[in-house]
One Martini backbone bead per residue (centre of mass of N, CA, C, O) as a GRO file, in nm:
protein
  368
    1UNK     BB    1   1.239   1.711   2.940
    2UNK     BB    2   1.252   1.389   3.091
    3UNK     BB    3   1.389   1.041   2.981
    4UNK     BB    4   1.356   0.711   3.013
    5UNK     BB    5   1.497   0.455   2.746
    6UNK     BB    6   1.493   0.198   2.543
    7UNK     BB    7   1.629   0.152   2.230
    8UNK     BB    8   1.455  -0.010   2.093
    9UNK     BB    9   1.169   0.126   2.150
   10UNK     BB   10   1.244   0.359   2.005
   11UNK     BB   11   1.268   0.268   1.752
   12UNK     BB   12   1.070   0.119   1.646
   13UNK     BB   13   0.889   0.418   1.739
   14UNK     BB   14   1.044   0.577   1.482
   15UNK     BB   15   1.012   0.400   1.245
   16UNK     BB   16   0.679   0.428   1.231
   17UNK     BB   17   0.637   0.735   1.239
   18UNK     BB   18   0.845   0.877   1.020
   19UNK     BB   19   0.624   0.811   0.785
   20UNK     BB   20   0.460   1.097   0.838
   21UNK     BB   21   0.669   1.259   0.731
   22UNK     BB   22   0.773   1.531   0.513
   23UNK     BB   23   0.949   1.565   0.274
   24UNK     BB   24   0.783   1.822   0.130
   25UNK     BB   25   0.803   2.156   0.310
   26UNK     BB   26   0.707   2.493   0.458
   27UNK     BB   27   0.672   2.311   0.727
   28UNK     BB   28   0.885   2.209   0.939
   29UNK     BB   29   0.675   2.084   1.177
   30UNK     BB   30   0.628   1.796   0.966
   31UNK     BB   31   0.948   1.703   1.010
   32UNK     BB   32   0.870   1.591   1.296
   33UNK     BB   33   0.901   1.451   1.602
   34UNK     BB   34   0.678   1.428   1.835
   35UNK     BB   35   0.760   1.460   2.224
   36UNK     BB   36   0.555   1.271   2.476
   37UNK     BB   37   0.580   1.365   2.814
   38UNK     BB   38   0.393   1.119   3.052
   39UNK     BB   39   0.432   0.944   3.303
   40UNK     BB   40   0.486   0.627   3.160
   41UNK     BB   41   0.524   0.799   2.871
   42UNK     BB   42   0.606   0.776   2.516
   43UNK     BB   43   0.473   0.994   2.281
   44UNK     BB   44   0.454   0.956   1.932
   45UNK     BB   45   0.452   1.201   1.661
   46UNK     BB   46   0.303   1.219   1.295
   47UNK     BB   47   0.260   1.450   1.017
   48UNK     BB   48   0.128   1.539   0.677
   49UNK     BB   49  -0.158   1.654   0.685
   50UNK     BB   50  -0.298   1.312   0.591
   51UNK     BB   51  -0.104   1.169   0.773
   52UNK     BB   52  -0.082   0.968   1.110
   53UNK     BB   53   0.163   0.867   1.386
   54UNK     BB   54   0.122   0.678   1.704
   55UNK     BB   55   0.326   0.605   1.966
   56UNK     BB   56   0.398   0.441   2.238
   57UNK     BB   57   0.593   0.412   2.539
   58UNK     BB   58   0.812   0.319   2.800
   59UNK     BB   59   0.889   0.477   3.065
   60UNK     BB   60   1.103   0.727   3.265
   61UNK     BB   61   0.965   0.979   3.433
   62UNK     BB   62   1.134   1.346   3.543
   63UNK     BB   63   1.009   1.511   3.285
   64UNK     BB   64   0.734   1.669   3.150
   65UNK     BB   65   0.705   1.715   2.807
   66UNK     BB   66   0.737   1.883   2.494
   67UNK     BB   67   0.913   1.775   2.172
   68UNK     BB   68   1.035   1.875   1.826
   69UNK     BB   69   1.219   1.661   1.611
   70UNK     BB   70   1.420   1.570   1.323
   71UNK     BB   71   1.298   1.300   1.195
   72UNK     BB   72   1.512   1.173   0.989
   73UNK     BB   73   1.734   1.192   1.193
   74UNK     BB   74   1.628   1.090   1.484
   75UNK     BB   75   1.613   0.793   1.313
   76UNK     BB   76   1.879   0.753   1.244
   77UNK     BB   77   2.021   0.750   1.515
   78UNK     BB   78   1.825   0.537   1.710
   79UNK     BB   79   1.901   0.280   1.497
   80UNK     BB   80   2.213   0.319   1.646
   81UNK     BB   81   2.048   0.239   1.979
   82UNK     BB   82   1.927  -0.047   2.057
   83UNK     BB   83   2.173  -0.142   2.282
   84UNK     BB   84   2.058   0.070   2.467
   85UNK     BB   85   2.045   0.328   2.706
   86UNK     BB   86   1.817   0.643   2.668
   87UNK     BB   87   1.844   0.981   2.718
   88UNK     BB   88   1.571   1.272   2.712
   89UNK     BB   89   1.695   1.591   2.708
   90UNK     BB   90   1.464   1.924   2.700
   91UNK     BB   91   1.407   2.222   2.556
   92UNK     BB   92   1.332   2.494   2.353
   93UNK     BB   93   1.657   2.420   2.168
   94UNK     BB   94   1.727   2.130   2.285
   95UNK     BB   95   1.823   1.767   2.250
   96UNK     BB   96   1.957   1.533   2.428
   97UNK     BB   97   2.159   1.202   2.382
   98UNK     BB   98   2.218   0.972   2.617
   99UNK     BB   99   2.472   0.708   2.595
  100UNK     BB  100   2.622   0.576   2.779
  101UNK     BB  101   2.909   0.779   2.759
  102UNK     BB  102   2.753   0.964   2.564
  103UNK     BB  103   2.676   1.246   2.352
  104UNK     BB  104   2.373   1.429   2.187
  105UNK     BB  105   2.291   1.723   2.010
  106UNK     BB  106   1.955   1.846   1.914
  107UNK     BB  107   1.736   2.056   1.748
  108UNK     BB  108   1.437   2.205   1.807
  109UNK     BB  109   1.099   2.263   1.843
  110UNK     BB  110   0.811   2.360   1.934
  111UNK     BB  111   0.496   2.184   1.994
  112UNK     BB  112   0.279   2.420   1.936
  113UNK     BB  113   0.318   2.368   1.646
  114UNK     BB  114   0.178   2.105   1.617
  115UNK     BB  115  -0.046   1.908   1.530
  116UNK     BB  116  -0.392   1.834   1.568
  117UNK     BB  117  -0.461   1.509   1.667
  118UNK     BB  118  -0.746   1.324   1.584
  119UNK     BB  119  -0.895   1.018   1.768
  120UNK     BB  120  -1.231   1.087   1.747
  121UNK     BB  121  -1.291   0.809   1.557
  122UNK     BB  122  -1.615   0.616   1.570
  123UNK     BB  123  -1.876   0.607   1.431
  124UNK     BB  124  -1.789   0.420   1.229
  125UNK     BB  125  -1.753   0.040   1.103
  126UNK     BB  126  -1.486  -0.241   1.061
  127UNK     BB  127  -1.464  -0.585   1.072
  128UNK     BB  128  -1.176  -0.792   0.990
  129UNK     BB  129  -0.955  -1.001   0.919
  130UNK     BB  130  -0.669  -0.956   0.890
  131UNK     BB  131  -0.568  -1.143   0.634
  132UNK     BB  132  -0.778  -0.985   0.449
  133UNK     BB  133  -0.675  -0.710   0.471
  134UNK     BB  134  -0.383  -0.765   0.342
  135UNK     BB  135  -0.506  -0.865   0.097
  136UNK     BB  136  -0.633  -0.623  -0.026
  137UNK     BB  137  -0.428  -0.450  -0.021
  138UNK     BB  138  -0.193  -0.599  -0.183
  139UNK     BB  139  -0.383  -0.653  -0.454
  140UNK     BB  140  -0.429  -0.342  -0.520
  141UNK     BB  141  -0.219  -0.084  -0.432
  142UNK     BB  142  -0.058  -0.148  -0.732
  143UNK     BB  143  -0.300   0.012  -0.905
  144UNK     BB  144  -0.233   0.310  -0.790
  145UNK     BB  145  -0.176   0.601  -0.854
  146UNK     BB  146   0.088   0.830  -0.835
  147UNK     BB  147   0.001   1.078  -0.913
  148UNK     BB  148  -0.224   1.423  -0.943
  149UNK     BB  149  -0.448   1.415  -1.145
  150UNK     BB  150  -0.560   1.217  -1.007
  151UNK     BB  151  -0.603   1.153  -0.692
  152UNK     BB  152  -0.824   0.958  -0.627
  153UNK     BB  153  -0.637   0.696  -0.772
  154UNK     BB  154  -0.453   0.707  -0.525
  155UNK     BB  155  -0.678   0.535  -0.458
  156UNK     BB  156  -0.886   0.270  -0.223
  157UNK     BB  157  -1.165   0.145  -0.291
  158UNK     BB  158  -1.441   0.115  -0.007
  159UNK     BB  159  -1.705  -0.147  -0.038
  160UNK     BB  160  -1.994  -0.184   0.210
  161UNK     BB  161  -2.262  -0.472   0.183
  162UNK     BB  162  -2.312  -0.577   0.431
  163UNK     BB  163  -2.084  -0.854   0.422
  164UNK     BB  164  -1.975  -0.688   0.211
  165UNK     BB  165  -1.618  -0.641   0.042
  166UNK     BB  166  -1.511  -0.407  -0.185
  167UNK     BB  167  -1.173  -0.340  -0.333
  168UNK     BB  168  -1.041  -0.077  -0.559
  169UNK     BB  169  -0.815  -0.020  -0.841
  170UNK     BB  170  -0.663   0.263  -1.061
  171UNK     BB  171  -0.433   0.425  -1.313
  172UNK     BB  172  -0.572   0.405  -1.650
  173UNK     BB  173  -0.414   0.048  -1.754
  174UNK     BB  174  -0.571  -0.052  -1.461
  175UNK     BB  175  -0.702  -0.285  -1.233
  176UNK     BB  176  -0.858  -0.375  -0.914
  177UNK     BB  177  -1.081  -0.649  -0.758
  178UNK     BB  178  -1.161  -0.733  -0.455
  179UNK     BB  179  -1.327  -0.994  -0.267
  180UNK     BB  180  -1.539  -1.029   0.039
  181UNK     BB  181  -1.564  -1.073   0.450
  182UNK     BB  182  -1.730  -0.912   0.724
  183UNK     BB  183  -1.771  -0.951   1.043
  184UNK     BB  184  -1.846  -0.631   1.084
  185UNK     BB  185  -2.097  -0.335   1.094
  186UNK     BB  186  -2.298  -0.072   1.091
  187UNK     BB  187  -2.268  -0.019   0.781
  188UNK     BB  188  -2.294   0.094   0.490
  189UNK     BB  189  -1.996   0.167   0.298
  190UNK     BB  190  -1.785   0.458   0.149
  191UNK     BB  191  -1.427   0.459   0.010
  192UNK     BB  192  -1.138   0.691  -0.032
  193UNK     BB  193  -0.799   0.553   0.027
  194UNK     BB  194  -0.499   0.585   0.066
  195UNK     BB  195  -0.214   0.367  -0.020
  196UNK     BB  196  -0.025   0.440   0.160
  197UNK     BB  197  -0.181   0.400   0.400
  198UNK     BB  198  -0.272   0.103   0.375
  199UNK     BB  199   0.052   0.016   0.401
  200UNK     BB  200   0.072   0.135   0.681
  201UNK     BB  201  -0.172  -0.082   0.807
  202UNK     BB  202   0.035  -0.380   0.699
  203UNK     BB  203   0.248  -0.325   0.873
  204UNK     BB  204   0.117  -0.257   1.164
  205UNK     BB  205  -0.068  -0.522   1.167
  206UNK     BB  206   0.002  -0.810   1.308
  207UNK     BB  207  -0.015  -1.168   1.202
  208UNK     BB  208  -0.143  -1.251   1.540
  209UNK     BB  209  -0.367  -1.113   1.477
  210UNK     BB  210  -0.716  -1.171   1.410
  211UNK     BB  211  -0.824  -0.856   1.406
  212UNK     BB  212  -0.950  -0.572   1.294
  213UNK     BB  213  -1.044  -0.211   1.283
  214UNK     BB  214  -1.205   0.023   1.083
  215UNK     BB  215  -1.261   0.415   1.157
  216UNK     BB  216  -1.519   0.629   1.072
  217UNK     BB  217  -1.476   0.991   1.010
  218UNK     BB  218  -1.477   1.281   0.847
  219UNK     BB  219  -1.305   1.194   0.640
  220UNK     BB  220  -1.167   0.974   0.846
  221UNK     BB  221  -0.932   0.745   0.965
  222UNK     BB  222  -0.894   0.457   1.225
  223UNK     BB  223  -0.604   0.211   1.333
  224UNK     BB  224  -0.541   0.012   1.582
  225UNK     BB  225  -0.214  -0.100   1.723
  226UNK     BB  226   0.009  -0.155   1.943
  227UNK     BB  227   0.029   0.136   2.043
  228UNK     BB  228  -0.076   0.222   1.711
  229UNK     BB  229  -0.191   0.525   1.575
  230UNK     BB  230  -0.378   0.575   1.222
  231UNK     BB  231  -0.453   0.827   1.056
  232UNK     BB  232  -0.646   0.948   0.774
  233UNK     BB  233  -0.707   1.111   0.502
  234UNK     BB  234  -0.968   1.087   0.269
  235UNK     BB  235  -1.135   1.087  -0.004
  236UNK     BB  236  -1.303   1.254  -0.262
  237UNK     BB  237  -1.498   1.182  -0.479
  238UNK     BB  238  -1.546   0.987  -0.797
  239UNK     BB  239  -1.547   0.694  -0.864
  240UNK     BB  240  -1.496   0.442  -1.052
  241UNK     BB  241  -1.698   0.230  -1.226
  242UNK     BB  242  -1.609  -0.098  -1.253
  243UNK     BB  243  -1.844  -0.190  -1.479
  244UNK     BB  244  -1.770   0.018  -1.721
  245UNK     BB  245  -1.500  -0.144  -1.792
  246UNK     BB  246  -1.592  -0.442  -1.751
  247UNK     BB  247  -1.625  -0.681  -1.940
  248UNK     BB  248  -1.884  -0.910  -1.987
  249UNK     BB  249  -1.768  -1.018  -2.253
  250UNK     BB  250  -1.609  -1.318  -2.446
  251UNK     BB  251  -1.412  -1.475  -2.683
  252UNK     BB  252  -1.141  -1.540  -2.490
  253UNK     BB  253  -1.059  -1.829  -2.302
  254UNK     BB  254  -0.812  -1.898  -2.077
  255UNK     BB  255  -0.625  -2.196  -1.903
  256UNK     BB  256  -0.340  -2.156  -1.712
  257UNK     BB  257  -0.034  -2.192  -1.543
  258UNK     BB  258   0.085  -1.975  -1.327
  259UNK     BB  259   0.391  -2.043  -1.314
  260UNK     BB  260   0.458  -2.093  -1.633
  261UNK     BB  261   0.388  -1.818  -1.676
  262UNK     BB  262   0.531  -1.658  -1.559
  263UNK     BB  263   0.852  -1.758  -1.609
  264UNK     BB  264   0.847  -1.660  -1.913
  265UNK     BB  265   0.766  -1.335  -1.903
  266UNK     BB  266   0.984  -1.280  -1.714
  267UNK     BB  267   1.201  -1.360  -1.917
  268UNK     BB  268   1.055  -1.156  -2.177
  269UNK     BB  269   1.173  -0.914  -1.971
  270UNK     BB  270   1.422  -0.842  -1.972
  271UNK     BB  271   1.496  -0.787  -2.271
  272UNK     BB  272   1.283  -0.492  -2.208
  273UNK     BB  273   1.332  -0.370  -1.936
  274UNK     BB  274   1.436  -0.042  -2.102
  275UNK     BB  275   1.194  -0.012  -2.197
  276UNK     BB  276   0.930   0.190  -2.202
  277UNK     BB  277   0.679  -0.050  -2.229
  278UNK     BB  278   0.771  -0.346  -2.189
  279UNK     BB  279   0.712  -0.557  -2.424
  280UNK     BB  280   0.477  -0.832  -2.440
  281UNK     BB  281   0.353  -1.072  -2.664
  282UNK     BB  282   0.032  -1.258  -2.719
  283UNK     BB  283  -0.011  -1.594  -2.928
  284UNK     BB  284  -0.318  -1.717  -2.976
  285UNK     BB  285  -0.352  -2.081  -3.020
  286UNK     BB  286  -0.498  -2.379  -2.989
  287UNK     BB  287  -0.269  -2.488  -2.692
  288UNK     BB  288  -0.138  -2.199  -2.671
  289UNK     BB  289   0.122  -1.923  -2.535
  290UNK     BB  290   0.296  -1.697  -2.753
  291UNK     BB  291   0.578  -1.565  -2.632
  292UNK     BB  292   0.724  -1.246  -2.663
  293UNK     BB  293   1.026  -1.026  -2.721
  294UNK     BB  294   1.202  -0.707  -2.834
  295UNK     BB  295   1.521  -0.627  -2.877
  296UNK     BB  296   1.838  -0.505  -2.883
  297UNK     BB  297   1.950  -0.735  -2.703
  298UNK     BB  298   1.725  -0.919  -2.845
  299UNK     BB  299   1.486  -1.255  -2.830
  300UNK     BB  300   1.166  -1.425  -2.709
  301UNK     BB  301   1.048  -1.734  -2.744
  302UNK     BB  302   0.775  -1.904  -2.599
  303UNK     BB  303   0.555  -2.196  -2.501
  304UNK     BB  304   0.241  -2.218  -2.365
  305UNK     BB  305   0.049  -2.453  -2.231
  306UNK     BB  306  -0.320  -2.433  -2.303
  307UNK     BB  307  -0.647  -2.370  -2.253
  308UNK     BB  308  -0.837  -2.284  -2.547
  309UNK     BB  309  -1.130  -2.054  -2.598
  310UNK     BB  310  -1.165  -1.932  -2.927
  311UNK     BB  311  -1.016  -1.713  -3.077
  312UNK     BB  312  -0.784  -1.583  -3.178
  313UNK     BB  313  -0.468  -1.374  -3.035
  314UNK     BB  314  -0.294  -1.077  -3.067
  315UNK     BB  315  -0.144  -0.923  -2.752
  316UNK     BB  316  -0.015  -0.643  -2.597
  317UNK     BB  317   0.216  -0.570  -2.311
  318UNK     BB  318   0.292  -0.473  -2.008
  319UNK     BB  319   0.483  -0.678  -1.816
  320UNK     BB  320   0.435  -0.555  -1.541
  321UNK     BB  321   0.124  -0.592  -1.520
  322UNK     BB  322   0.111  -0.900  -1.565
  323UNK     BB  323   0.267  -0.987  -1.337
  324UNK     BB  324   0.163  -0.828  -1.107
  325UNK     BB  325  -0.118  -1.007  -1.177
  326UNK     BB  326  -0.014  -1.298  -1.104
  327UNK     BB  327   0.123  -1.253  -0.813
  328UNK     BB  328  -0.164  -1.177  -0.685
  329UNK     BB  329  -0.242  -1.456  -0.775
  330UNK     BB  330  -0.362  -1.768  -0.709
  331UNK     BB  331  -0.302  -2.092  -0.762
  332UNK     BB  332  -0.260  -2.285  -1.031
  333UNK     BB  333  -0.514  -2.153  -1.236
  334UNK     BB  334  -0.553  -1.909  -1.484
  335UNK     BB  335  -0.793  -1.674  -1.655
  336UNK     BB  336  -0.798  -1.543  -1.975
  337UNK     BB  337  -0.984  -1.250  -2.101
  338UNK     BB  338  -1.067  -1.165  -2.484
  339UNK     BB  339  -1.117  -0.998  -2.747
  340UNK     BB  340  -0.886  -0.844  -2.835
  341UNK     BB  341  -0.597  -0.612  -2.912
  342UNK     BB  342  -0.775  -0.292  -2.812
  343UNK     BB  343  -0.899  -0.462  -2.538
  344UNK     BB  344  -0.960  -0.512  -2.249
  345UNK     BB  345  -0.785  -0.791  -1.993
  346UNK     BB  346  -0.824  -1.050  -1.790
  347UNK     BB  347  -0.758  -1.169  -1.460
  348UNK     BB  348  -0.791  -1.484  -1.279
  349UNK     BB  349  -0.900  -1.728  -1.078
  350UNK     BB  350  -1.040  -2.041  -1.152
  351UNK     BB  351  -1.067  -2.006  -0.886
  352UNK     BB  352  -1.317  -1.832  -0.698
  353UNK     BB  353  -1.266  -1.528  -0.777
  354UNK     BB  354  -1.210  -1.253  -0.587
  355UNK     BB  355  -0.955  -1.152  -0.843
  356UNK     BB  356  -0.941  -0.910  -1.015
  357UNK     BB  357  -0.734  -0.773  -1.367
  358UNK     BB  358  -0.703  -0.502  -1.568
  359UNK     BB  359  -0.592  -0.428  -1.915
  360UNK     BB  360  -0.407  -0.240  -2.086
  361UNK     BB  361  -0.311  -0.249  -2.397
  362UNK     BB  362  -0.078  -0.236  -2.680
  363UNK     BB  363  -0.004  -0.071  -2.939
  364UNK     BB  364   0.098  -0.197  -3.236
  365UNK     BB  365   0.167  -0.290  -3.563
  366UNK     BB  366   0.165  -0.605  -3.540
  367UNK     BB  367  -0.136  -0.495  -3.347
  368UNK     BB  368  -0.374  -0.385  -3.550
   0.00000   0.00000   0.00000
């Protein structure tokens, strides 16, 4: 394989598809990135088994052929070759890297072993808005579980009936679920895509796109754009009802000011940084929310002023969960829905409403 190629256009196009190489694994080439010249393209593709990445990109090419490069080396290097015409030349044991006067080699993999990418994926379908599918990702994908003990929660379901479609996400301690609508579907259809996969559609995916398209087949998802496709593979398995878990009423309903609401937080979350659950508390009543938190570090007492319909109430929580949960949220005013001390509560816009949050409460000593 012989290949001349802009080294921005390469960079680019390693930055991308590095991230679907595998980190941790028994099978070498996993952590390659396979590099095919044909006509006057080269295919960069990798994949770790769940994810694949895949960019083309123009070249001059004068010996066609395929070779895996070590991922995350090949990446960094090409990463500090941005501003020069690069050389790509390689046999079955080596692969040289020519750049202005310079020479680098690196040794390779044979592409024979690495995997086929399936991107024969079209039978189902469903079109919306750019804008919207990254609000969906953003606001669900960081309420994901990161752990392996429930798979499934670690992605977000998606749920399509007729134009209508509701993404969800859980890890445990917290839910989130916004909900929208699609410009087109072939039909009503339900999955649950990894979050990893999710954030690397949001990032690929440019801001003056109009439209996206995202297709499903056999158990795999498929997302085109700018010469750049992703295939990742979907969970199996029965996700959690989101109606079973979301209280029906509430006993108290807060209406606040959300700039005023973090910044506060923010605040009496520094003193607990270090701390393993980070609580901050909420004392409701009369006409405020009374935030505080305490540590050996210090602790701090804020008055947040609100507006409270219902009974008082004293609550702690993570603070990273009620932050994420406000930062996720926009409009001027939030409304927070609570029953008691250790039953959970939700966080939504006041106007609209696409967007709910649930948190599960800490107990402790002093809200028991």
């Amino acid at each position: 394989m012989k290949a001349v190629c802009e080294g921005i256009d390469l960079s680019d196009a390693v930055l991308k598809v590095v991230k679907a190489c595998a980190s941790k694994t028994t099978v070498p080439v996993l952590e390659c990135i396979k590099i095919s010249a044909v006509n006057d393209t080269l295919t960069l593709s990798a994949t770790d088994g769940e994810i694949s990445i895949q960019k083309n990109i123009k070249a001059e090419i004068y010996e066609e052929g395929d070779v895996c490069v070590p991922g995350k080396y090949f990446a960094d290097f090409i990463k500090k070759l941005e501003g020069v015409q690069i050389t790509l030349s390689a046999d079955n044991k080596k692969m040289d890297i020519i750049y202005a006067d310079s020479q680098t080699d690196m040794q390779v993999l044979s592409a024979e072993e690495f995997p086929k990418i399936d991107l024969d994926i079209k039978e189902n379908s469903f079109k919306l808005k750019t804008a919207d599918l990254k609000k969906f990702i953003s606001s669900t994908s960081f309420c994901c579980a990161s752990d392996d003990s429930r798979p499934i929660l670690k992605g977000c379901q998606i749920v399509i009936n007729g134009e209508d479609i509701c993404v969800t996400s859980l890890d445990g301690f917290r839910l989130a679920t916004v909900n929208g609508k699609v410009i087109s579907s072939t039909g009503n259809l339900e999955i649950v895509c990894p979050a990893r996969s999710l954030n690397e559609i949001e990032k690929m995916i440019p801001d003056d796109e109009e439209e996206a398209e995202v297709f499903v087949q056999r158990g795999m998802i498929l997302v085109s754009s700018n010469n750049t496709v992703l295939t990742s593979r979907l969970y199996n398995g029965d996700f959690i009802k989101k109606e079973n878990i979301i209280p029906k009423d509430f006993t108290t309903l807060v209406t606040v000011n959300r700039d005023l609401l973090k910044a506060s937080i923010e605040r009496a979350a520094i003193i607990v940084r270090n701390d393993k659950n980070s609580l901050v508390i909420f004392d409701i009543g009369g006409d405020k929310i009374e935030i505080s938190s305490n540590s050996d570090i210090g602790s701090v007492q804020e008055p947040v002023k609100a507006e409270v319909n219902g009974k008082d109430v004293r609550i702690a929580m993570n603070s990273k969960f009620i932050i994420d949960a406000v930062n996720a949220l926009g409009g001027e005013k939030i409304v927070l829905s609570f029953n008691n001390q250790i039953q959970p509560f939700t966080c939504e816009n006041a106007d609209g409403k696409d967007r709910l949050y649930l948190i599960l409460p800490v107990r402790t000593a002093n809200n028991a």
